[in-house]
Amino acid sequence: MFLRLGFGALCLWWLSSCSGTYHAYASMFKVALSADKDVVLPYDFFAQAKYDYLYVKHGDEPQVALALAYIEQDQLKWVSADNNMLVTRYGRIVRTLGLENDLLHLTNKASDPLHLPLSISTQSSYLRLADWQQGEYGYQVRSTFSVQQGESLQLFGQTLPVVKVIEQMQYENTSNFVRFDNSWQNVFWLEAKSGRVVKASQQLQPGAKPFELVFVSEVVRQFKAAGIAVPAEAL
């Protein structure tokens, strides 16, 4: 369940921490947001947009569209119309703002195999520590990977060739809370030539509601680069 944060307070937070970043303007927050149905916008909206957008579906909640607020040290900071935030790095969620139990910090981000996505193999691994808002700090998470070539996604009625990367994660600490499973999975779909993440299913910890992400502006760029004509009204 998302918390609703004051727009003014969020702006003050940005102004205090935005040195060296790319700013977006208030118009970007006019993205449609519905409490009872998915937000689905036509291809032409994203093709003509001045800013990048991300579709997010969190568990059973409706799909929303988040706008890219700014970029800082390879981290993309996405904001919804009701002022919640996700921070991603190379397609991975590395911080949240507005959840019941926010992910505050991940260590060792520079060693994330998603930094060199087309080099990921069964030999790849990733170890980091996670800090959580509700009193869980320094949780050690170890990841191993498997790769499926020759996959495809249907987006805006078009076929996009992708590489499917399955990340198997394991908590290596004893939890402060009762959990029945300390392992879980993420899935990343990489555009086959560039390796850019275009879609992801990410669960931030065992038992948490998954995030389904579609990096729609990146999808648009890939179609344009491939010379694929997509109808303006395509959803």
Short mmCIF file of N, CA, C and O in Angstrom, two decimals, residues 33-85:
data_model
loop_
_atom_site.label_atom_id
_atom_site.label_comp_id
_atom_site.label_asym_id
_atom_site.label_seq_id
_atom_site.Cartn_x
_atom_site.Cartn_y
_atom_site.Cartn_z
N LEU A 33 -3.64 8.88 -13.31
CA LEU A 33 -3.53 7.89 -12.24
C LEU A 33 -4.93 7.56 -11.76
O LEU A 33 -5.68 8.44 -11.39
N SER A 34 -5.29 6.30 -11.82
CA SER A 34 -6.63 5.88 -11.41
C SER A 34 -6.52 4.95 -10.22
O SER A 34 -5.60 4.15 -10.13
N ALA A 35 -7.47 5.06 -9.31
CA ALA A 35 -7.45 4.21 -8.12
C ALA A 35 -8.04 2.84 -8.38
O ALA A 35 -7.90 1.95 -7.56
N ASP A 36 -8.73 2.67 -9.53
CA ASP A 36 -9.46 1.41 -9.70
C ASP A 36 -9.21 0.72 -11.03
O ASP A 36 -9.80 -0.32 -11.30
N LYS A 37 -8.34 1.24 -11.88
CA LYS A 37 -8.04 0.56 -13.14
C LYS A 37 -6.62 0.91 -13.58
O LYS A 37 -6.03 1.90 -13.16
N ASP A 38 -6.09 0.05 -14.46
CA ASP A 38 -4.74 0.26 -14.95
C ASP A 38 -4.63 1.51 -15.81
O ASP A 38 -5.54 1.83 -16.59
N VAL A 39 -3.52 2.21 -15.68
CA VAL A 39 -3.19 3.30 -16.60
C VAL A 39 -2.56 2.68 -17.84
O VAL A 39 -1.57 1.95 -17.75
N VAL A 40 -3.14 2.94 -19.01
CA VAL A 40 -2.60 2.46 -20.28
C VAL A 40 -2.65 3.63 -21.26
O VAL A 40 -3.73 4.14 -21.56
N LEU A 41 -1.51 4.06 -21.74
CA LEU A 41 -1.41 5.22 -22.62
C LEU A 41 -0.94 4.78 -24.01
O LEU A 41 -0.20 3.81 -24.14
N PRO A 42 -1.35 5.50 -25.06
CA PRO A 42 -1.00 5.08 -26.43
C PRO A 42 0.48 5.31 -26.74
O PRO A 42 1.15 6.15 -26.14
N TYR A 43 0.94 4.56 -27.74
CA TYR A 43 2.34 4.64 -28.16
C TYR A 43 2.76 6.07 -28.45
O TYR A 43 3.86 6.50 -28.07
N ASP A 44 1.89 6.82 -29.12
CA ASP A 44 2.26 8.18 -29.53
C ASP A 44 2.55 9.07 -28.33
O ASP A 44 3.36 10.00 -28.44
N PHE A 45 1.89 8.82 -27.19
CA PHE A 45 2.17 9.61 -25.99
C PHE A 45 3.64 9.49 -25.61
O PHE A 45 4.32 10.48 -25.34
N PHE A 46 4.15 8.26 -25.60
CA PHE A 46 5.55 8.04 -25.22
C PHE A 46 6.51 8.48 -26.32
O PHE A 46 7.60 8.98 -26.04
N ALA A 47 6.10 8.30 -27.58
CA ALA A 47 6.96 8.69 -28.70
C ALA A 47 7.17 10.19 -28.75
O ALA A 47 8.23 10.66 -29.18
N GLN A 48 6.19 10.96 -28.31
CA GLN A 48 6.26 12.42 -28.35
C GLN A 48 6.70 13.03 -27.01
O GLN A 48 6.96 14.23 -26.95
N ALA A 49 6.77 12.24 -25.96
CA ALA A 49 7.03 12.78 -24.62
C ALA A 49 8.45 13.34 -24.52
O ALA A 49 9.40 12.83 -25.11
N LYS A 50 8.58 14.40 -23.72
CA LYS A 50 9.88 15.00 -23.46
C LYS A 50 10.65 14.25 -22.38
O LYS A 50 11.85 14.41 -22.24
N TYR A 51 9.93 13.44 -21.59
CA TYR A 51 10.54 12.74 -20.48
C TYR A 51 10.31 11.24 -20.62
O TYR A 51 9.41 10.80 -21.33
N ASP A 52 11.11 10.46 -19.95
CA ASP A 52 10.93 9.01 -19.94
C ASP A 52 9.85 8.60 -18.96
O ASP A 52 9.65 9.25 -17.92
N TYR A 53 9.17 7.48 -19.28
CA TYR A 53 8.12 6.96 -18.44
C TYR A 53 8.31 5.46 -18.20
O TYR A 53 8.93 4.76 -19.01
N LEU A 54 7.74 5.03 -17.10
CA LEU A 54 7.86 3.65 -16.64
C LEU A 54 6.49 3.18 -16.17
O LEU A 54 5.84 3.86 -15.37
N TYR A 55 6.01 2.05 -16.70
CA TYR A 55 4.82 1.42 -16.15
C TYR A 55 5.21 0.58 -14.94
O TYR A 55 6.19 -0.18 -14.99
N VAL A 56 4.42 0.69 -13.88
CA VAL A 56 4.67 -0.10 -12.66
C VAL A 56 3.37 -0.70 -12.18
O VAL A 56 2.36 0.00 -12.04
N LYS A 57 3.40 -2.00 -11.91
CA LYS A 57 2.29 -2.67 -11.26
C LYS A 57 2.85 -3.34 -10.01
O LYS A 57 3.77 -4.15 -10.10
N HIS A 58 2.30 -2.99 -8.85
CA HIS A 58 2.81 -3.51 -7.57
C HIS A 58 1.77 -4.46 -6.99
O HIS A 58 0.71 -4.05 -6.53
N GLY A 59 2.07 -5.75 -7.04
CA GLY A 59 1.11 -6.74 -6.54
C GLY A 59 -0.20 -6.66 -7.29
O GLY A 59 -0.23 -6.66 -8.52
N ASP A 60 -1.31 -6.59 -6.54
CA ASP A 60 -2.63 -6.52 -7.14
C ASP A 60 -3.10 -5.10 -7.39
O ASP A 60 -4.23 -4.89 -7.84
N GLU A 61 -2.26 -4.12 -7.10
CA GLU A 61 -2.66 -2.73 -7.32
C GLU A 61 -2.70 -2.41 -8.80
O GLU A 61 -2.03 -3.05 -9.61
N PRO A 62 -3.49 -1.40 -9.21
CA PRO A 62 -3.55 -1.04 -10.63
C PRO A 62 -2.19 -0.58 -11.14
O PRO A 62 -1.35 -0.07 -10.41
N GLN A 63 -2.00 -0.76 -12.43
CA GLN A 63 -0.78 -0.27 -13.08
C GLN A 63 -0.79 1.25 -13.11
O GLN A 63 -1.81 1.87 -13.42
N VAL A 64 0.36 1.85 -12.79
CA VAL A 64 0.50 3.30 -12.85
C VAL A 64 1.66 3.65 -13.77
O VAL A 64 2.47 2.80 -14.13
N ALA A 65 1.72 4.91 -14.16
CA ALA A 65 2.83 5.41 -14.97
C ALA A 65 3.66 6.35 -14.14
O ALA A 65 3.14 7.30 -13.55
N LEU A 66 4.95 6.09 -14.06
CA LEU A 66 5.87 6.94 -13.32
C LEU A 66 6.74 7.70 -14.32
O LEU A 66 7.14 7.16 -15.36
N ALA A 67 7.03 8.96 -14.01
CA ALA A 67 7.85 9.80 -14.87
C ALA A 67 9.26 9.89 -14.30
O ALA A 67 9.47 9.84 -13.09
N LEU A 68 10.24 10.02 -15.19
CA LEU A 68 11.63 10.15 -14.76
C LEU A 68 11.87 11.56 -14.25
O LEU A 68 11.82 12.52 -15.01
N ALA A 69 12.13 11.68 -12.96
CA ALA A 69 12.35 12.99 -12.35
C ALA A 69 13.76 13.50 -12.61
O ALA A 69 13.95 14.63 -13.03
N TYR A 70 14.76 12.67 -12.36
CA TYR A 70 16.12 13.04 -12.68
C TYR A 70 17.04 11.83 -12.60
O TYR A 70 16.65 10.76 -12.15
N ILE A 71 18.26 12.05 -13.08
CA ILE A 71 19.28 11.00 -13.13
C ILE A 71 20.46 11.45 -12.29
O ILE A 71 20.91 12.59 -12.42
N GLU A 72 20.96 10.55 -11.45
CA GLU A 72 22.10 10.90 -10.60
C GLU A 72 22.94 9.65 -10.37
O GLU A 72 22.45 8.65 -9.85
N GLN A 73 24.21 9.69 -10.81
CA GLN A 73 25.14 8.59 -10.61
C GLN A 73 24.55 7.27 -11.11
O GLN A 73 24.53 6.27 -10.39
N ASP A 74 24.06 7.28 -12.34
CA ASP A 74 23.49 6.10 -13.00
C ASP A 74 22.19 5.61 -12.35
O ASP A 74 21.71 4.52 -12.68
N GLN A 75 21.63 6.39 -11.45
CA GLN A 75 20.37 6.01 -10.82
C GLN A 75 19.24 6.85 -11.40
O GLN A 75 19.33 8.08 -11.43
N LEU A 76 18.19 6.16 -11.84
CA LEU A 76 17.02 6.83 -12.41
C LEU A 76 15.95 6.92 -11.33
O LEU A 76 15.59 5.91 -10.73
N LYS A 77 15.44 8.13 -11.11
CA LYS A 77 14.48 8.36 -10.03
C LYS A 77 13.12 8.67 -10.64
O LYS A 77 12.92 9.71 -11.26
N TRP A 78 12.21 7.72 -10.45
CA TRP A 78 10.89 7.75 -11.09
C TRP A 78 9.84 8.15 -10.07
O TRP A 78 9.80 7.60 -8.97
N VAL A 79 8.94 9.06 -10.46
CA VAL A 79 7.94 9.58 -9.52
C VAL A 79 6.55 9.42 -10.12
O VAL A 79 6.33 9.67 -11.31
N SER A 80 5.60 8.99 -9.28
CA SER A 80 4.22 8.82 -9.71
C SER A 80 3.45 10.12 -9.50
O SER A 80 3.92 11.06 -8.85
N ALA A 81 2.24 10.17 -10.05
CA ALA A 81 1.41 11.35 -9.90
C ALA A 81 1.03 11.62 -8.46
O ALA A 81 0.66 12.74 -8.09
N ASP A 82 1.08 10.59 -7.58
CA ASP A 82 0.79 10.81 -6.16
C ASP A 82 2.07 10.80 -5.32
O ASP A 82 2.05 10.55 -4.13
N ASN A 83 3.21 11.11 -6.00
CA ASN A 83 4.47 11.42 -5.32
C ASN A 83 5.16 10.24 -4.65
O ASN A 83 5.93 10.43 -3.71
N ASN A 84 4.92 9.02 -5.10
CA ASN A 84 5.74 7.89 -4.68
C ASN A 84 6.94 7.79 -5.60
O ASN A 84 6.91 8.30 -6.73
N MET A 85 7.99 7.14 -5.13
CA MET A 85 9.22 7.09 -5.92
C MET A 85 9.83 5.70 -5.94
O MET A 85 9.84 5.00 -4.93
#
